[in-house]
Amino acid sequence: MRPITERDIRASFVNCSKGEAKRLDVPKDLADLPWEDLDFLGWRDPGAPERAYLVAERESVLVGIALRATSGASRGFTSRSMCSLCLTTHTSGGVALMTARRTGEAGRQGNSVGQYLCTDLACSLYARGKKKAAGGAAIDESLTPEEKVARTQANLHSFLDNVIG
């Protein structure tokens, strides 16, 4: 992903109002992020843990979506959940159902799309092997890191397409 600015981020949101986009908390460390290892920028709102945001390039255009994370009870340490984007397995609350209001009339009518995502939204780093999931071993796959990245990108684009309609 190419480096982006706070202005780029705020202008990219497609499923919330301009006022909501103006008020959201943008990460303060944008200059320090490993942009070359990111397929998307994802973060949780430190002031409202149920809010999360994702910004990605889709056909050379930045697309930002506001997400709501479920606050369901954390599962036990031995129970595993899998992220729908990067297919990383996590224990103890490392995956959450996150929903995004759809764009357009469907979103105004209350329709949303949900996916199980890594709670830290670090899918790009998990797919590249730059970050390891806490509490367990990775699933043994025969895919190369490049193939895992391509799969993560395809899953991300499918999710964005479902939100955008």
PDB file of C-alpha atoms in Angstrom:
ATOM      1  CA  MET A   1       0.000   0.000   0.000  1.00  0.00           C
ATOM      2  CA  ARG A   2       1.228   3.486  -0.712  1.00  0.00           C
ATOM      3  CA  PRO A   3       1.658   5.869   2.252  1.00  0.00           C
ATOM      4  CA  ILE A   4      -1.454   7.948   2.895  1.00  0.00           C
ATOM      5  CA  THR A   5      -2.185  11.067   4.893  1.00  0.00           C
ATOM      6  CA  GLU A   6      -4.846  11.935   7.435  1.00  0.00           C
ATOM      7  CA  ARG A   7      -6.620  13.962   4.762  1.00  0.00           C
ATOM      8  CA  ASP A   8      -6.582  10.959   2.385  1.00  0.00           C
ATOM      9  CA  ILE A   9      -8.034   8.774   5.139  1.00  0.00           C
ATOM     10  CA  ARG A  10     -10.868  11.150   6.038  1.00  0.00           C
ATOM     11  CA  ALA A  11     -11.832  11.634   2.373  1.00  0.00           C
ATOM     12  CA  SER A  12     -11.897   7.889   1.657  1.00  0.00           C
ATOM     13  CA  PHE A  13     -14.868   6.791   3.796  1.00  0.00           C
ATOM     14  CA  VAL A  14     -17.826   5.480   1.817  1.00  0.00           C
ATOM     15  CA  ASN A  15     -20.191   4.189   4.505  1.00  0.00           C
ATOM     16  CA  CYS A  16     -20.379   7.058   6.972  1.00  0.00           C
ATOM     17  CA  SER A  17     -21.147  10.757   6.809  1.00  0.00           C
ATOM     18  CA  LYS A  18     -18.499  13.414   6.207  1.00  0.00           C
ATOM     19  CA  GLY A  19     -19.080  14.607   9.768  1.00  0.00           C
ATOM     20  CA  GLU A  20     -18.414  11.116  11.145  1.00  0.00           C
ATOM     21  CA  ALA A  21     -15.277  10.847   9.022  1.00  0.00           C
ATOM     22  CA  LYS A  22     -14.113  14.248  10.266  1.00  0.00           C
ATOM     23  CA  ARG A  23     -14.550  13.222  13.927  1.00  0.00           C
ATOM     24  CA  LEU A  24     -12.956   9.754  13.854  1.00  0.00           C
ATOM     25  CA  ASP A  25      -9.596   9.180  15.524  1.00  0.00           C
ATOM     26  CA  VAL A  26      -6.891   8.628  12.910  1.00  0.00           C
ATOM     27  CA  PRO A  27      -3.692   6.789  13.922  1.00  0.00           C
ATOM     28  CA  LYS A  28      -1.026   9.234  15.059  1.00  0.00           C
ATOM     29  CA  ASP A  29       1.921   7.170  13.782  1.00  0.00           C
ATOM     30  CA  LEU A  30       1.157   7.233  10.035  1.00  0.00           C
ATOM     31  CA  ALA A  31       4.754   8.130   9.122  1.00  0.00           C
ATOM     32  CA  ASP A  32       6.104   5.117  11.057  1.00  0.00           C
ATOM     33  CA  LEU A  33       3.862   2.427   9.559  1.00  0.00           C
ATOM     34  CA  PRO A  34       5.371  -0.372   7.398  1.00  0.00           C
ATOM     35  CA  TRP A  35       3.441   0.709   4.283  1.00  0.00           C
ATOM     36  CA  GLU A  36       5.237  -1.749   1.994  1.00  0.00           C
ATOM     37  CA  ASP A  37       3.871  -4.609   4.125  1.00  0.00           C
ATOM     38  CA  LEU A  38       0.274  -3.353   4.322  1.00  0.00           C
ATOM     39  CA  ASP A  39      -2.608  -4.338   2.060  1.00  0.00           C
ATOM     40  CA  PHE A  40      -4.845  -1.998   4.048  1.00  0.00           C
ATOM     41  CA  LEU A  41      -4.655   0.329   7.001  1.00  0.00           C
ATOM     42  CA  GLY A  42      -6.815  -0.946   9.831  1.00  0.00           C
ATOM     43  CA  TRP A  43      -7.169   0.344  13.377  1.00  0.00           C
ATOM     44  CA  ARG A  44      -9.429   0.343  16.412  1.00  0.00           C
ATOM     45  CA  ASP A  45     -10.679   3.579  17.954  1.00  0.00           C
ATOM     46  CA  PRO A  46      -8.891   3.887  21.328  1.00  0.00           C
ATOM     47  CA  GLY A  47     -11.774   5.932  22.758  1.00  0.00           C
ATOM     48  CA  ALA A  48     -14.505   3.559  21.568  1.00  0.00           C
ATOM     49  CA  PRO A  49     -13.263  -0.055  21.366  1.00  0.00           C
ATOM     50  CA  GLU A  50     -16.337  -1.230  19.437  1.00  0.00           C
ATOM     51  CA  ARG A  51     -15.366   1.035  16.527  1.00  0.00           C
ATOM     52  CA  ALA A  52     -12.803   0.058  13.929  1.00  0.00           C
ATOM     53  CA  TYR A  53     -11.763   1.449  10.570  1.00  0.00           C
ATOM     54  CA  LEU A  54     -10.265   0.010   7.422  1.00  0.00           C
ATOM     55  CA  VAL A  55      -8.810   1.931   4.452  1.00  0.00           C
ATOM     56  CA  ALA A  56      -7.642   0.114   1.310  1.00  0.00           C
ATOM     57  CA  GLU A  57      -6.888   0.830  -2.310  1.00  0.00           C
ATOM     58  CA  ARG A  58      -9.506  -0.591  -4.658  1.00  0.00           C
ATOM     59  CA  GLU A  59      -8.859  -0.029  -8.366  1.00  0.00           C
ATOM     60  CA  SER A  60      -6.416   2.814  -7.540  1.00  0.00           C
ATOM     61  CA  VAL A  61      -9.006   4.583  -5.360  1.00  0.00           C
ATOM     62  CA  LEU A  62      -8.851   4.728  -1.573  1.00  0.00           C
ATOM     63  CA  VAL A  63     -11.909   3.160   0.047  1.00  0.00           C
ATOM     64  CA  GLY A  64     -12.477   3.592   3.771  1.00  0.00           C
ATOM     65  CA  ILE A  65     -15.109   1.739   5.741  1.00  0.00           C
ATOM     66  CA  ALA A  66     -16.267   2.208   9.299  1.00  0.00           C
ATOM     67  CA  LEU A  67     -16.737  -1.046  11.226  1.00  0.00           C
ATOM     68  CA  ARG A  68     -18.479  -2.079  14.434  1.00  0.00           C
ATOM     69  CA  ALA A  69     -16.946  -4.917  16.420  1.00  0.00           C
ATOM     70  CA  THR A  70     -19.125  -7.202  18.478  1.00  0.00           C
ATOM     71  CA  SER A  71     -18.512  -7.111  22.186  1.00  0.00           C
ATOM     72  CA  GLY A  72     -19.460 -10.745  22.734  1.00  0.00           C
ATOM     73  CA  ALA A  73     -17.958 -12.799  25.515  1.00  0.00           C
ATOM     74  CA  SER A  74     -14.376 -13.894  24.986  1.00  0.00           C
ATOM     75  CA  ARG A  75     -13.979 -17.569  24.234  1.00  0.00           C
ATOM     76  CA  GLY A  76     -11.649 -19.792  26.216  1.00  0.00           C
ATOM     77  CA  PHE A  77      -7.922 -20.074  25.628  1.00  0.00           C
ATOM     78  CA  THR A  78      -8.249 -23.465  23.952  1.00  0.00           C
ATOM     79  CA  SER A  79     -10.963 -22.300  21.587  1.00  0.00           C
ATOM     80  CA  ARG A  80      -9.780 -20.965  18.241  1.00  0.00           C
ATOM     81  CA  SER A  81     -11.333 -18.580  15.747  1.00  0.00           C
ATOM     82  CA  MET A  82     -10.210 -17.777  12.207  1.00  0.00           C
ATOM     83  CA  CYS A  83     -10.027 -14.422  10.450  1.00  0.00           C
ATOM     84  CA  SER A  84     -11.977 -14.338   7.170  1.00  0.00           C
ATOM     85  CA  LEU A  85      -9.357 -12.169   5.439  1.00  0.00           C
ATOM     86  CA  CYS A  86      -5.961 -13.661   6.264  1.00  0.00           C
ATOM     87  CA  LEU A  87      -7.153 -17.059   7.600  1.00  0.00           C
ATOM     88  CA  THR A  88      -5.027 -16.655  10.730  1.00  0.00           C
ATOM     89  CA  THR A  89      -6.295 -18.579  13.734  1.00  0.00           C
ATOM     90  CA  HIS A  90      -6.381 -16.864  17.110  1.00  0.00           C
ATOM     91  CA  THR A  91      -7.265 -17.856  20.643  1.00  0.00           C
ATOM     92  CA  SER A  92      -8.981 -15.867  23.376  1.00  0.00           C
ATOM     93  CA  GLY A  93     -10.684 -13.020  21.555  1.00  0.00           C
ATOM     94  CA  GLY A  94      -8.169 -12.543  18.731  1.00  0.00           C
ATOM     95  CA  VAL A  95     -11.007 -12.563  16.186  1.00  0.00           C
ATOM     96  CA  ALA A  96     -14.219 -10.531  16.322  1.00  0.00           C
ATOM     97  CA  LEU A  97     -17.265 -10.222  14.132  1.00  0.00           C
ATOM     98  CA  MET A  98     -17.037  -6.776  12.539  1.00  0.00           C
ATOM     99  CA  THR A  99     -19.907  -5.296  10.608  1.00  0.00           C
ATOM    100  CA  ALA A 100     -19.915  -2.493   8.081  1.00  0.00           C
ATOM    101  CA  ARG A 101     -22.980  -0.532   7.028  1.00  0.00           C
ATOM    102  CA  ARG A 102     -23.497  -0.939   3.269  1.00  0.00           C
ATOM    103  CA  THR A 103     -23.261   2.112   1.059  1.00  0.00           C
ATOM    104  CA  GLY A 104     -26.183   3.844  -0.606  1.00  0.00           C
ATOM    105  CA  GLU A 105     -29.850   3.099  -0.082  1.00  0.00           C
ATOM    106  CA  ALA A 106     -29.132  -0.348   1.372  1.00  0.00           C
ATOM    107  CA  GLY A 107     -27.057   1.219   4.153  1.00  0.00           C
ATOM    108  CA  ARG A 108     -29.695   3.869   4.838  1.00  0.00           C
ATOM    109  CA  GLN A 109     -32.191   1.036   5.322  1.00  0.00           C
ATOM    110  CA  GLY A 110     -29.888  -0.518   7.917  1.00  0.00           C
ATOM    111  CA  ASN A 111     -28.297  -3.281   5.833  1.00  0.00           C
ATOM    112  CA  SER A 112     -24.790  -4.300   6.821  1.00  0.00           C
ATOM    113  CA  VAL A 113     -22.125  -6.851   5.924  1.00  0.00           C
ATOM    114  CA  GLY A 114     -20.162  -8.778   8.538  1.00  0.00           C
ATOM    115  CA  GLN A 115     -16.860 -10.622   8.549  1.00  0.00           C
ATOM    116  CA  TYR A 116     -14.766 -12.268  11.244  1.00  0.00           C
ATOM    117  CA  LEU A 117     -11.545 -10.237  11.354  1.00  0.00           C
ATOM    118  CA  CYS A 118      -8.385 -10.146  13.451  1.00  0.00           C
ATOM    119  CA  THR A 119      -9.232  -7.805  16.330  1.00  0.00           C
ATOM    120  CA  ASP A 120      -5.983  -5.890  15.815  1.00  0.00           C
ATOM    121  CA  LEU A 121      -6.609  -5.641  12.032  1.00  0.00           C
ATOM    122  CA  ALA A 122      -3.000  -6.688  11.357  1.00  0.00           C
ATOM    123  CA  CYS A 123      -4.001  -9.223   8.683  1.00  0.00           C
ATOM    124  CA  SER A 124      -1.351  -7.968   6.249  1.00  0.00           C
ATOM    125  CA  LEU A 125       1.413  -8.678   8.764  1.00  0.00           C
ATOM    126  CA  TYR A 126       0.039 -12.129   9.650  1.00  0.00           C
ATOM    127  CA  ALA A 127      -0.164 -13.089   5.959  1.00  0.00           C
ATOM    128  CA  ARG A 128       3.461 -12.041   5.432  1.00  0.00           C
ATOM    129  CA  GLY A 129       4.712 -13.822   8.554  1.00  0.00           C
ATOM    130  CA  LYS A 130       5.795 -10.486  10.091  1.00  0.00           C
ATOM    131  CA  LYS A 131       3.505 -11.005  13.089  1.00  0.00           C
ATOM    132  CA  LYS A 132       2.520 -14.199  14.889  1.00  0.00           C
ATOM    133  CA  ALA A 133      -0.848 -14.882  16.476  1.00  0.00           C
ATOM    134  CA  ALA A 134      -0.719 -15.134  20.246  1.00  0.00           C
ATOM    135  CA  GLY A 135      -1.449 -18.435  21.900  1.00  0.00           C
ATOM    136  CA  GLY A 136      -0.893 -20.959  19.201  1.00  0.00           C
ATOM    137  CA  ALA A 137       0.836 -22.365  16.208  1.00  0.00           C
ATOM    138  CA  ALA A 138      -0.059 -21.329  12.689  1.00  0.00           C
ATOM    139  CA  ILE A 139      -1.933 -23.703  10.425  1.00  0.00           C
ATOM    140  CA  ASP A 140       0.530 -25.624   8.281  1.00  0.00           C
ATOM    141  CA  GLU A 141      -0.078 -24.517   4.692  1.00  0.00           C
ATOM    142  CA  SER A 142       1.767 -25.242   1.477  1.00  0.00           C
ATOM    143  CA  LEU A 143       1.198 -21.699   0.171  1.00  0.00           C
ATOM    144  CA  THR A 144       4.087 -19.308  -0.268  1.00  0.00           C
ATOM    145  CA  PRO A 145       3.935 -15.953   1.544  1.00  0.00           C
ATOM    146  CA  GLU A 146       3.137 -14.303  -1.811  1.00  0.00           C
ATOM    147  CA  GLU A 147       0.177 -16.651  -2.317  1.00  0.00           C
ATOM    148  CA  LYS A 148      -1.058 -15.931   1.223  1.00  0.00           C
ATOM    149  CA  VAL A 149      -0.854 -12.196   0.506  1.00  0.00           C
ATOM    150  CA  ALA A 150      -2.750 -12.658  -2.781  1.00  0.00           C
ATOM    151  CA  ARG A 151      -5.441 -14.661  -0.948  1.00  0.00           C
ATOM    152  CA  THR A 152      -5.740 -11.969   1.737  1.00  0.00           C
ATOM    153  CA  GLN A 153      -6.057  -9.273  -0.932  1.00  0.00           C
ATOM    154  CA  ALA A 154      -8.742 -11.267  -2.795  1.00  0.00           C
ATOM    155  CA  ASN A 155     -10.706 -11.765   0.450  1.00  0.00           C
ATOM    156  CA  LEU A 156     -10.341  -8.058   1.276  1.00  0.00           C
ATOM    157  CA  HIS A 157     -11.579  -6.988  -2.161  1.00  0.00           C
ATOM    158  CA  SER A 158     -14.547  -9.347  -1.898  1.00  0.00           C
ATOM    159  CA  PHE A 159     -15.471  -7.840   1.488  1.00  0.00           C
ATOM    160  CA  LEU A 160     -15.137  -4.288   0.116  1.00  0.00           C
ATOM    161  CA  ASP A 161     -17.270  -5.207  -2.909  1.00  0.00           C
ATOM    162  CA  ASN A 162     -19.986  -6.518  -0.571  1.00  0.00           C
ATOM    163  CA  VAL A 163     -19.963  -3.268   1.432  1.00  0.00           C
ATOM    164  CA  ILE A 164     -19.941  -1.021  -1.628  1.00  0.00           C
ATOM    165  CA  GLY A 165     -22.591  -3.120  -3.376  1.00  0.00           C
TER     166      GLY A 165
END
